[in-house]
PDB file of C-alpha atoms and ligand atoms in Angstrom:
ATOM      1  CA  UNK A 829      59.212-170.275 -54.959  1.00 57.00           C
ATOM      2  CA  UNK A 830      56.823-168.102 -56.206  1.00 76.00           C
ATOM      3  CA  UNK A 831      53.410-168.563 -54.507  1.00 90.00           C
ATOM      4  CA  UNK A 832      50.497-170.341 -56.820  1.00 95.00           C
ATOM      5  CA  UNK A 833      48.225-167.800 -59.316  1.00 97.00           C
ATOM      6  CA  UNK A 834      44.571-168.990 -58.702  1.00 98.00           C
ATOM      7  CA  UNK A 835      42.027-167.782 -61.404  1.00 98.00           C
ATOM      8  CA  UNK A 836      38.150-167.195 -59.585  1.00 98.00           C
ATOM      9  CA  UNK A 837      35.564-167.502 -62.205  1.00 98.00           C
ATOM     10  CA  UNK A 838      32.342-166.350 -60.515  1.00 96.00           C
ATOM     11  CA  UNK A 839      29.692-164.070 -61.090  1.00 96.00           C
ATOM     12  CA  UNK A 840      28.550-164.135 -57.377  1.00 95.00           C
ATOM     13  CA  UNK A 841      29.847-161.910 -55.212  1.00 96.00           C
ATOM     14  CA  UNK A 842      29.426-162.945 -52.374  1.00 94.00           C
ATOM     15  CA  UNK A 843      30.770-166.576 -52.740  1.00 93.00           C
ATOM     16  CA  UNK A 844      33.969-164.847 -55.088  1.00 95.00           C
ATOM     17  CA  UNK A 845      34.514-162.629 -51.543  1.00 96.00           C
ATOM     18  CA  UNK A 846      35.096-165.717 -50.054  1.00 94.00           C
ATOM     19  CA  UNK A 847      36.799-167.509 -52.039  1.00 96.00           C
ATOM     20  CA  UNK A 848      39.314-164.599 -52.194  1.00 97.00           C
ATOM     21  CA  UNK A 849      39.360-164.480 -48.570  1.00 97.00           C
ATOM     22  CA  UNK A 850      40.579-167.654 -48.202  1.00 97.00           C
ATOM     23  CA  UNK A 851      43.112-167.487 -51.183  1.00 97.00           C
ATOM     24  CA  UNK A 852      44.464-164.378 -49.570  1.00 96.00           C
ATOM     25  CA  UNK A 853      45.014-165.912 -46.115  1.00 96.00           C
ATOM     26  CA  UNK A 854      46.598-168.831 -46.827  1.00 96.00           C
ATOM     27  CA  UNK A 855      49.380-167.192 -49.321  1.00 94.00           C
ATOM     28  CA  UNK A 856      47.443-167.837 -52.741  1.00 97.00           C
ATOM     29  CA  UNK A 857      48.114-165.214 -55.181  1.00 97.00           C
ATOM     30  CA  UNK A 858      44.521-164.717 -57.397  1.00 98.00           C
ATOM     31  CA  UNK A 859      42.726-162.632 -60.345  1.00 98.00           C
ATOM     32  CA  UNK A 860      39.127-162.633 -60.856  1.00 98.00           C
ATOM     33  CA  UNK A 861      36.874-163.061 -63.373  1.00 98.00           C
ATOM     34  CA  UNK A 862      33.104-162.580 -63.073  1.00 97.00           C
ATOM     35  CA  UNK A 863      32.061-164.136 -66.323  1.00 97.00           C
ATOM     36  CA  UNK A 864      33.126-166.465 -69.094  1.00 97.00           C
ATOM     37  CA  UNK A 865      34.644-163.917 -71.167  1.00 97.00           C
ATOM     38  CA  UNK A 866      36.920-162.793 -68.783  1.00 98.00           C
ATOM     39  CA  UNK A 867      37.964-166.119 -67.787  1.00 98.00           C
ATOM     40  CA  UNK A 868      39.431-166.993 -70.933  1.00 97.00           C
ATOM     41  CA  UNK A 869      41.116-163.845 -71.332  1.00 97.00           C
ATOM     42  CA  UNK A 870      42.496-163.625 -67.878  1.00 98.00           C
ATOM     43  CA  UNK A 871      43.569-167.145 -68.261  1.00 97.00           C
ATOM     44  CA  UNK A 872      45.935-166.465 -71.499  1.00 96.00           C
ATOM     45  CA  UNK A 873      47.306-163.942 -70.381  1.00 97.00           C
ATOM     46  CA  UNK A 874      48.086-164.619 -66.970  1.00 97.00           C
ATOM     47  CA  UNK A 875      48.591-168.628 -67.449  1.00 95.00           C
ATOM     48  CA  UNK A 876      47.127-169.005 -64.000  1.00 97.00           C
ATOM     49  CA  UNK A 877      48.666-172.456 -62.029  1.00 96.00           C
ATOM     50  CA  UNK A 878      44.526-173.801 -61.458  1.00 97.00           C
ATOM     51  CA  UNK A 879      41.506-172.368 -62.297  1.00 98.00           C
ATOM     52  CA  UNK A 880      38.477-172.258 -60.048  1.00 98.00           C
ATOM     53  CA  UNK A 881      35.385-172.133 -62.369  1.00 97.00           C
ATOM     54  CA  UNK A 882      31.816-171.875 -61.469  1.00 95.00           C
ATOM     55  CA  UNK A 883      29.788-173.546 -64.856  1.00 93.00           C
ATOM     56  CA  UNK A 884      26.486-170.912 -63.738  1.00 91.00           C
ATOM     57  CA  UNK A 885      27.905-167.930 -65.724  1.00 94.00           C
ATOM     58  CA  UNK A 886      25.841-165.109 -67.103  1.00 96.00           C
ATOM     59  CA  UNK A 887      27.828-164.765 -70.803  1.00 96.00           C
ATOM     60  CA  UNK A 888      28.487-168.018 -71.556  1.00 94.00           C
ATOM     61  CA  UNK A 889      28.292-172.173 -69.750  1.00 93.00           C
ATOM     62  CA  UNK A 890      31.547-172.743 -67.544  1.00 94.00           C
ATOM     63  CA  UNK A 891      31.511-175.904 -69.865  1.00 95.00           C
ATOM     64  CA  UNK A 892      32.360-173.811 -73.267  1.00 96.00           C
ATOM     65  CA  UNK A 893      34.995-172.093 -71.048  1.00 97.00           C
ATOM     66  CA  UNK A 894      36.887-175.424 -70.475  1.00 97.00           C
ATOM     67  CA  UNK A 895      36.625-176.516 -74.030  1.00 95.00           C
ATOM     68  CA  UNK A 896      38.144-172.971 -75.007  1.00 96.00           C
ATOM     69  CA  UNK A 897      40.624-173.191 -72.410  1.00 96.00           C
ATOM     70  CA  UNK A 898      41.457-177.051 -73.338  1.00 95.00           C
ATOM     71  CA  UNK A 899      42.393-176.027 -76.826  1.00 94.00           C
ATOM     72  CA  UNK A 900      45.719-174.367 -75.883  1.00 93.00           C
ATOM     73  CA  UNK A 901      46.421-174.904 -72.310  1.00 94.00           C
ATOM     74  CA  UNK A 902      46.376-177.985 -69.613  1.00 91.00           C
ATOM     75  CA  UNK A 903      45.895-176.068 -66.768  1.00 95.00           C
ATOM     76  CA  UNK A 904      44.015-177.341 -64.190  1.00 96.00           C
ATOM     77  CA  UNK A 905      40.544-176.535 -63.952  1.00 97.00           C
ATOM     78  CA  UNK A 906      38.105-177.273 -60.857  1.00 97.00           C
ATOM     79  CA  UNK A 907      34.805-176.913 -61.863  1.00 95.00           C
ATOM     80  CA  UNK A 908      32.714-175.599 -58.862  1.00 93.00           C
ATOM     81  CA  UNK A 909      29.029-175.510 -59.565  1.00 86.00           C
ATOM     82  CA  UNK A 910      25.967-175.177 -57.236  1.00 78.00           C
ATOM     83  CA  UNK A 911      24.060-177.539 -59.547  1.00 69.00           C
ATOM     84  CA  UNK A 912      24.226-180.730 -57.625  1.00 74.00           C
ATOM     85  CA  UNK A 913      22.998-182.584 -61.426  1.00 78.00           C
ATOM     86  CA  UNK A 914      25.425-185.465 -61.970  1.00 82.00           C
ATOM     87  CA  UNK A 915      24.961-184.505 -65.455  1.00 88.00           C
ATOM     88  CA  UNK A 916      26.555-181.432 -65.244  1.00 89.00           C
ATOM     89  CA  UNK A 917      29.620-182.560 -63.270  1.00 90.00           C
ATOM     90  CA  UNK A 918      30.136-185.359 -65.616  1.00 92.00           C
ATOM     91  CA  UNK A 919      29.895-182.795 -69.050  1.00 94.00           C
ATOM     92  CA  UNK A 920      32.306-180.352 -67.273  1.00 95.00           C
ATOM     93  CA  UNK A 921      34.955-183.565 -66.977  1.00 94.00           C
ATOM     94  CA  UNK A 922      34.673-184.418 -70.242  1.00 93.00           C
ATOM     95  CA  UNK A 923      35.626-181.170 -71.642  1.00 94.00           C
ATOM     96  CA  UNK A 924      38.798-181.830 -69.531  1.00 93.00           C
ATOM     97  CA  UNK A 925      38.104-180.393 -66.267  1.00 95.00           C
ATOM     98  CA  UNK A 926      40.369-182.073 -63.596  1.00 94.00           C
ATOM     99  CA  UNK A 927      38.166-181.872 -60.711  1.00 93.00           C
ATOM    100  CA  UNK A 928      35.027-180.555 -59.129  1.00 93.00           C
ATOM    101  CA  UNK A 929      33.345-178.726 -55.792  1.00 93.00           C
ATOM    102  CA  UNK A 930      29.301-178.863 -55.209  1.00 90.00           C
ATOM    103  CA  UNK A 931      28.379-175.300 -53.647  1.00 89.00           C
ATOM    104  CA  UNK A 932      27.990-174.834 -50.851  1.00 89.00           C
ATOM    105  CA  UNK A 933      31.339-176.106 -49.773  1.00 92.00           C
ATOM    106  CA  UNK A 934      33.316-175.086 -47.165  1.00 94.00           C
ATOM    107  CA  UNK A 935      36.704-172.988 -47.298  1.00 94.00           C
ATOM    108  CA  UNK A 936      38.716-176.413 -45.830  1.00 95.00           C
ATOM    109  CA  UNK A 937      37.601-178.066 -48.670  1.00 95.00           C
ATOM    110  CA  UNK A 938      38.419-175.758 -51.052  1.00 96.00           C
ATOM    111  CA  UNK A 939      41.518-175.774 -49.881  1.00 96.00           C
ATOM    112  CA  UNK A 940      41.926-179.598 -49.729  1.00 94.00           C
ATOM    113  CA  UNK A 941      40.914-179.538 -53.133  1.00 94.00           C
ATOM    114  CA  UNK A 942      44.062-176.640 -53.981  1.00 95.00           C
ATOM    115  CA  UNK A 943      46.978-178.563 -51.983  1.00 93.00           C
ATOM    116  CA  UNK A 944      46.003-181.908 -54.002  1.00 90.00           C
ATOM    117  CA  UNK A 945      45.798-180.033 -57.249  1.00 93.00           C
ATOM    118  CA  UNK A 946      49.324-178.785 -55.909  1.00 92.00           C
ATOM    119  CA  UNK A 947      50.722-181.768 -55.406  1.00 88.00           C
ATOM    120  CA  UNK A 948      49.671-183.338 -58.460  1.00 87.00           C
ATOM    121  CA  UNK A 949      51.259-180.605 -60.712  1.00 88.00           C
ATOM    122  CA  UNK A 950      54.575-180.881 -58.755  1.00 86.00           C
ATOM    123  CA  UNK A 951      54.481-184.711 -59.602  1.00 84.00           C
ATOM    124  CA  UNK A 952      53.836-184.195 -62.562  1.00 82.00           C
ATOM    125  CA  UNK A 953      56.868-181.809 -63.251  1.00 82.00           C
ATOM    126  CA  UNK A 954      59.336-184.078 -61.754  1.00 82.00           C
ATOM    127  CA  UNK A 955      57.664-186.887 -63.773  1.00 77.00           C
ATOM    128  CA  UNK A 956      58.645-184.962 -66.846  1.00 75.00           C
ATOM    129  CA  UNK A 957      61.819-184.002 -65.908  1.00 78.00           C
ATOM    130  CA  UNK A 958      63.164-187.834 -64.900  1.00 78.00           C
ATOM    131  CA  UNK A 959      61.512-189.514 -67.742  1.00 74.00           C
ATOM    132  CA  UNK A 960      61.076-192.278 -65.663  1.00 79.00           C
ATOM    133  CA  UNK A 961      58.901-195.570 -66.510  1.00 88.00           C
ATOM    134  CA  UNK A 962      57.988-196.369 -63.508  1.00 92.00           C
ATOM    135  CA  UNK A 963      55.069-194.706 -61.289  1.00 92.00           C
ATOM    136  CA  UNK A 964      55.042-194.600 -57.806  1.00 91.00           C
ATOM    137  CA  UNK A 965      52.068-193.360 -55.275  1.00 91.00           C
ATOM    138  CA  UNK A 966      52.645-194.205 -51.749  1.00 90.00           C
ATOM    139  CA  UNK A 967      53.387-197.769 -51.634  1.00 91.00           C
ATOM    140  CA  UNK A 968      52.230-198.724 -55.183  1.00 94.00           C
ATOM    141  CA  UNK A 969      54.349-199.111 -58.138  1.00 95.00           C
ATOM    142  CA  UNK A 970      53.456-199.515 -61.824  1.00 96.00           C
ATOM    143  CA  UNK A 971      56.315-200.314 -64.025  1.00 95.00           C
ATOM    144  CA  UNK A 972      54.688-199.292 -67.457  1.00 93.00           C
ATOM    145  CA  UNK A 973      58.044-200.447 -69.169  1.00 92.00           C
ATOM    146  CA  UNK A 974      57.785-203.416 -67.489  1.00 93.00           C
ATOM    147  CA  UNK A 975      54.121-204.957 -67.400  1.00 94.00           C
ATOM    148  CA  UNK A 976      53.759-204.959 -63.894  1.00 96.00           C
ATOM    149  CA  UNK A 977      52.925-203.299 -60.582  1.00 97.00           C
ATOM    150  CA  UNK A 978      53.616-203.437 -57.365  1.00 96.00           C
ATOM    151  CA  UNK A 979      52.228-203.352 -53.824  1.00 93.00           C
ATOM    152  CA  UNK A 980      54.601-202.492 -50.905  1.00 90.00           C
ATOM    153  CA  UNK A 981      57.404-204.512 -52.709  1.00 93.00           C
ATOM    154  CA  UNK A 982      54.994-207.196 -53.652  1.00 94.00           C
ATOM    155  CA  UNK A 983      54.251-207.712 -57.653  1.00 96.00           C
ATOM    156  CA  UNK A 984      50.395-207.572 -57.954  1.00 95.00           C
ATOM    157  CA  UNK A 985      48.782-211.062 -59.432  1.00 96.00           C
ATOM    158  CA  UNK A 986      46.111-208.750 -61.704  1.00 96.00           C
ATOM    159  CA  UNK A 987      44.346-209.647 -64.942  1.00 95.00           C
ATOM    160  CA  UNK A 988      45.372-207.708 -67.782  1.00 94.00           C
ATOM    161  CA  UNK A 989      42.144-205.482 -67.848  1.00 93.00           C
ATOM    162  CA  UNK A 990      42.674-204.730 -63.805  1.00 96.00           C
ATOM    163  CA  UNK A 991      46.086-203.505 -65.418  1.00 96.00           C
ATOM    164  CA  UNK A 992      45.292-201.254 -67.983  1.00 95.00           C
ATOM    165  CA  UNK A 993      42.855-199.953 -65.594  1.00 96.00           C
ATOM    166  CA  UNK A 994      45.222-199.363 -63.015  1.00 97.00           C
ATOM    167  CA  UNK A 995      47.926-197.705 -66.205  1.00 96.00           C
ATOM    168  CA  UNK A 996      44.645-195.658 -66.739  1.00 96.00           C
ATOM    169  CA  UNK A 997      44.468-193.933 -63.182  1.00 96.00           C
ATOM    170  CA  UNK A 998      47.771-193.785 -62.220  1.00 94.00           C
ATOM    171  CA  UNK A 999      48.691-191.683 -65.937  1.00 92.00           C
ATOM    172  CA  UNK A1000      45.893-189.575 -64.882  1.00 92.00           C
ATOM    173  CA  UNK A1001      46.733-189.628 -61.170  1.00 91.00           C
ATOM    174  CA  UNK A1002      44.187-186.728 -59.048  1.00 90.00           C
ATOM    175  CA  UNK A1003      41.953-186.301 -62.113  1.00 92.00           C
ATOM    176  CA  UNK A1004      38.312-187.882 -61.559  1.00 93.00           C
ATOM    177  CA  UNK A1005      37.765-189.829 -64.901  1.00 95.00           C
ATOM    178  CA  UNK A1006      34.400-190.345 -65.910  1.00 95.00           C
ATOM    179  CA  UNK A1007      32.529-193.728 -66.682  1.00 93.00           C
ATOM    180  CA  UNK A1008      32.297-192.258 -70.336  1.00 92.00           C
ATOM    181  CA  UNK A1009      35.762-191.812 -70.149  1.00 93.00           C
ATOM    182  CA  UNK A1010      37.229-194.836 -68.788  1.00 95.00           C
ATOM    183  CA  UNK A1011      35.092-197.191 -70.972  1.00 93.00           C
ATOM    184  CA  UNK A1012      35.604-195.151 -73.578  1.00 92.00           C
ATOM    185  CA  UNK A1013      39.724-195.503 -73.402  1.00 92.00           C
ATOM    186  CA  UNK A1014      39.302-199.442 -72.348  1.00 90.00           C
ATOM    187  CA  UNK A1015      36.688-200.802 -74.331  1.00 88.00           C
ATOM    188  CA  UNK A1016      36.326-198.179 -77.274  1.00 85.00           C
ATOM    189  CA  UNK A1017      32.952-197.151 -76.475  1.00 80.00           C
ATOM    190  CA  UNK A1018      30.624-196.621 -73.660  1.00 77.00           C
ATOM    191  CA  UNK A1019      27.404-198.588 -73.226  1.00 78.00           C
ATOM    192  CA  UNK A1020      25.314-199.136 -70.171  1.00 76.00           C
ATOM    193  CA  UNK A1021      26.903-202.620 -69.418  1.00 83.00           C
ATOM    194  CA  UNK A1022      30.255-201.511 -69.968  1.00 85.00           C
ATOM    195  CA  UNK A1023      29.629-199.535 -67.263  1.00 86.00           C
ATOM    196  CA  UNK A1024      28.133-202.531 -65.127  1.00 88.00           C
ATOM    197  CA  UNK A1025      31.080-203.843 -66.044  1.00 91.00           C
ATOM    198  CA  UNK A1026      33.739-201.402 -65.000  1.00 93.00           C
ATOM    199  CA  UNK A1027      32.053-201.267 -61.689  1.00 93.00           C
ATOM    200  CA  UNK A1028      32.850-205.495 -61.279  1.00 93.00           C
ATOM    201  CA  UNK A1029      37.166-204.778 -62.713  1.00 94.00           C
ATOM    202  CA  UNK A1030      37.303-201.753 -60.315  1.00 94.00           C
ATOM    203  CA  UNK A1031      35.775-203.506 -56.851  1.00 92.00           C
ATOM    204  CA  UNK A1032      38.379-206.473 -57.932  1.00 94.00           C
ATOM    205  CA  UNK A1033      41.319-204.241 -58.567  1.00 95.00           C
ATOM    206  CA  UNK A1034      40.818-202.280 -55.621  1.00 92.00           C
ATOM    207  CA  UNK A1035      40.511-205.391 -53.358  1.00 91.00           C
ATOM    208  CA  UNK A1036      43.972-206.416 -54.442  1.00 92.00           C
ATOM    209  CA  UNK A1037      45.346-202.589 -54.299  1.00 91.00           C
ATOM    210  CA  UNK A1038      43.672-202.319 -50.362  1.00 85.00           C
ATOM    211  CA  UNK A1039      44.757-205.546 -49.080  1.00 69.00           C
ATOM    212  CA  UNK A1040      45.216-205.431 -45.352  1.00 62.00           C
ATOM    213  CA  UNK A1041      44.524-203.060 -42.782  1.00 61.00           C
ATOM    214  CA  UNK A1042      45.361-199.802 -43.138  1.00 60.00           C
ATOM    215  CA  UNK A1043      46.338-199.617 -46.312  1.00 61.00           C
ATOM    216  CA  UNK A1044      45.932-196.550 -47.762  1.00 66.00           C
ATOM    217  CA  UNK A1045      42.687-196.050 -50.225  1.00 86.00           C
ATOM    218  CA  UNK A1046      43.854-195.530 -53.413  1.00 93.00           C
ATOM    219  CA  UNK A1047      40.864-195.367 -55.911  1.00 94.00           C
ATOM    220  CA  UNK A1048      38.187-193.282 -54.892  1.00 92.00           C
ATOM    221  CA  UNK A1049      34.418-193.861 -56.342  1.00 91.00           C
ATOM    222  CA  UNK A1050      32.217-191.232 -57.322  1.00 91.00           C
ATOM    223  CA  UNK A1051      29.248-192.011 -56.901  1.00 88.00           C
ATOM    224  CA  UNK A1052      27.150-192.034 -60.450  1.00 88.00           C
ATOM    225  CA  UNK A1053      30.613-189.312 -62.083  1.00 92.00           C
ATOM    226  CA  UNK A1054      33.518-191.934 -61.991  1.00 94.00           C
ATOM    227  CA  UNK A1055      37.147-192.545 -60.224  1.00 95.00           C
ATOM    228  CA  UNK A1056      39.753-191.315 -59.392  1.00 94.00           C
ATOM    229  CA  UNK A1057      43.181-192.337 -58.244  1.00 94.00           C
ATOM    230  CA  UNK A1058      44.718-190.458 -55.052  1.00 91.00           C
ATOM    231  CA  UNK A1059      47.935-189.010 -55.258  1.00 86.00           C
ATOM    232  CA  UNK A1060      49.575-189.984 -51.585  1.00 81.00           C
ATOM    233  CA  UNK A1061      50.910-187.353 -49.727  1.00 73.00           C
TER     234      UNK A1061
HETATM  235 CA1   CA B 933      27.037-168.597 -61.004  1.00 72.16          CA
END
């Protein structure tokens, strides 16, 4: 198999050094890119496997280079950005970015953040291939043909919005969605109760998705951003 093409977007040196580093010692194949103009050419013509993509860039936001790269290609794109702003995170997701990294983070984490990229893509394939119905993540089953999910063999006793909640994460399994987002594709539009109320359908979900100890964690919160749903290993 041929090893994955990461695209760096970064007009630092020092931190694109680094980054290469680690790409380099851990069998990554990469290009570089040290603005946004770059990026998007590098990007169609090489059709990197995931982008790494700082939004500080000197030409143009890392935000307009998602939205250009959006319009032809699903590639994945972490957004890494030493802006800690919420705001800024949140903007970058909505122009389709799949994930994000707040500088300074360390190379293990980059890394993390690569192998679950990884492993989402490869699902993703053989999801396509099998044109199966039915999703499955660790011990958890949704039967979207069906109407149902389950839980280690166990159908799930959920209300219909904890289900299309659930359908909502698990078709966008490894992506953080966004409150925007999520309320957005539930309710149809996004006030500042609908996200109160998100937060109530999520905790009650998740209690009957983490039943019992050790269970794995399936939804993760991000703080003031969104959710996301873990892809197991
Ligand atoms: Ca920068």
């Amino acid at each position: 198999m041929n090893k994955p093409l990461i695209l760096v977007v970064e007009d630092d040196t020092p931190v694109r050094n680094l980054m290469v580093t680690a790409l380099k010692t851990n069998d990554y194949r990469y290009l570089v890119a040290p603005d946004g103009k770059t990026a998007v050419m590098e990007a169609s013509s090489h059709n990197p496997d995931i982008v790494l993509l700082d939004l500080g860039l000197p030409d143009m936001d890392g935000v307009e280079v998602i939205g250009t790269i959006r319009s032809w290609s699903n590639m994945p794109i972490i957004v890494i950005s030493a802006r800690s702003e919420d705001s800024d995170k949140i903007m970058a997701l909505d122009a389709g970015a799949d994930d994000y990294l707040t500088k300074p983070f360390s190379v293990e984490e980059l890394l993390a953040r690569l192998r679950a990229t990884q492993r989402r893509l490869a699902y993703m394939a053989k999801e396509s291939q099998s044109g199966s119905s039915v999703f499955v993540n660790g011990k958890l089953q949704v039967d979207y043909a069906g109407g149902c999910a389950y839980l280690d063999g166990q159908e799930l006793h959920l209300t219909p919005m904890e289900y299309k909640l659930l359908c909502l994460l698990s078709r966008n399994v490894g992506k953080v969605l966004t409150h925007t987002y999520i309320t957005q594709n539930i309710w149809g539009r996004s006030w500042d109760n609908d996200v109160a109320s998100l937060r109530v359908f999520m905790a009650t979900l998740r209690k009957k998705l983490e039943a019992g100890d050790g269970s794995p964690q399936y939804i993760q919160t991000h703080i003031g951003v969104g959710y996301r749903m873990i892809k197991a290993e």
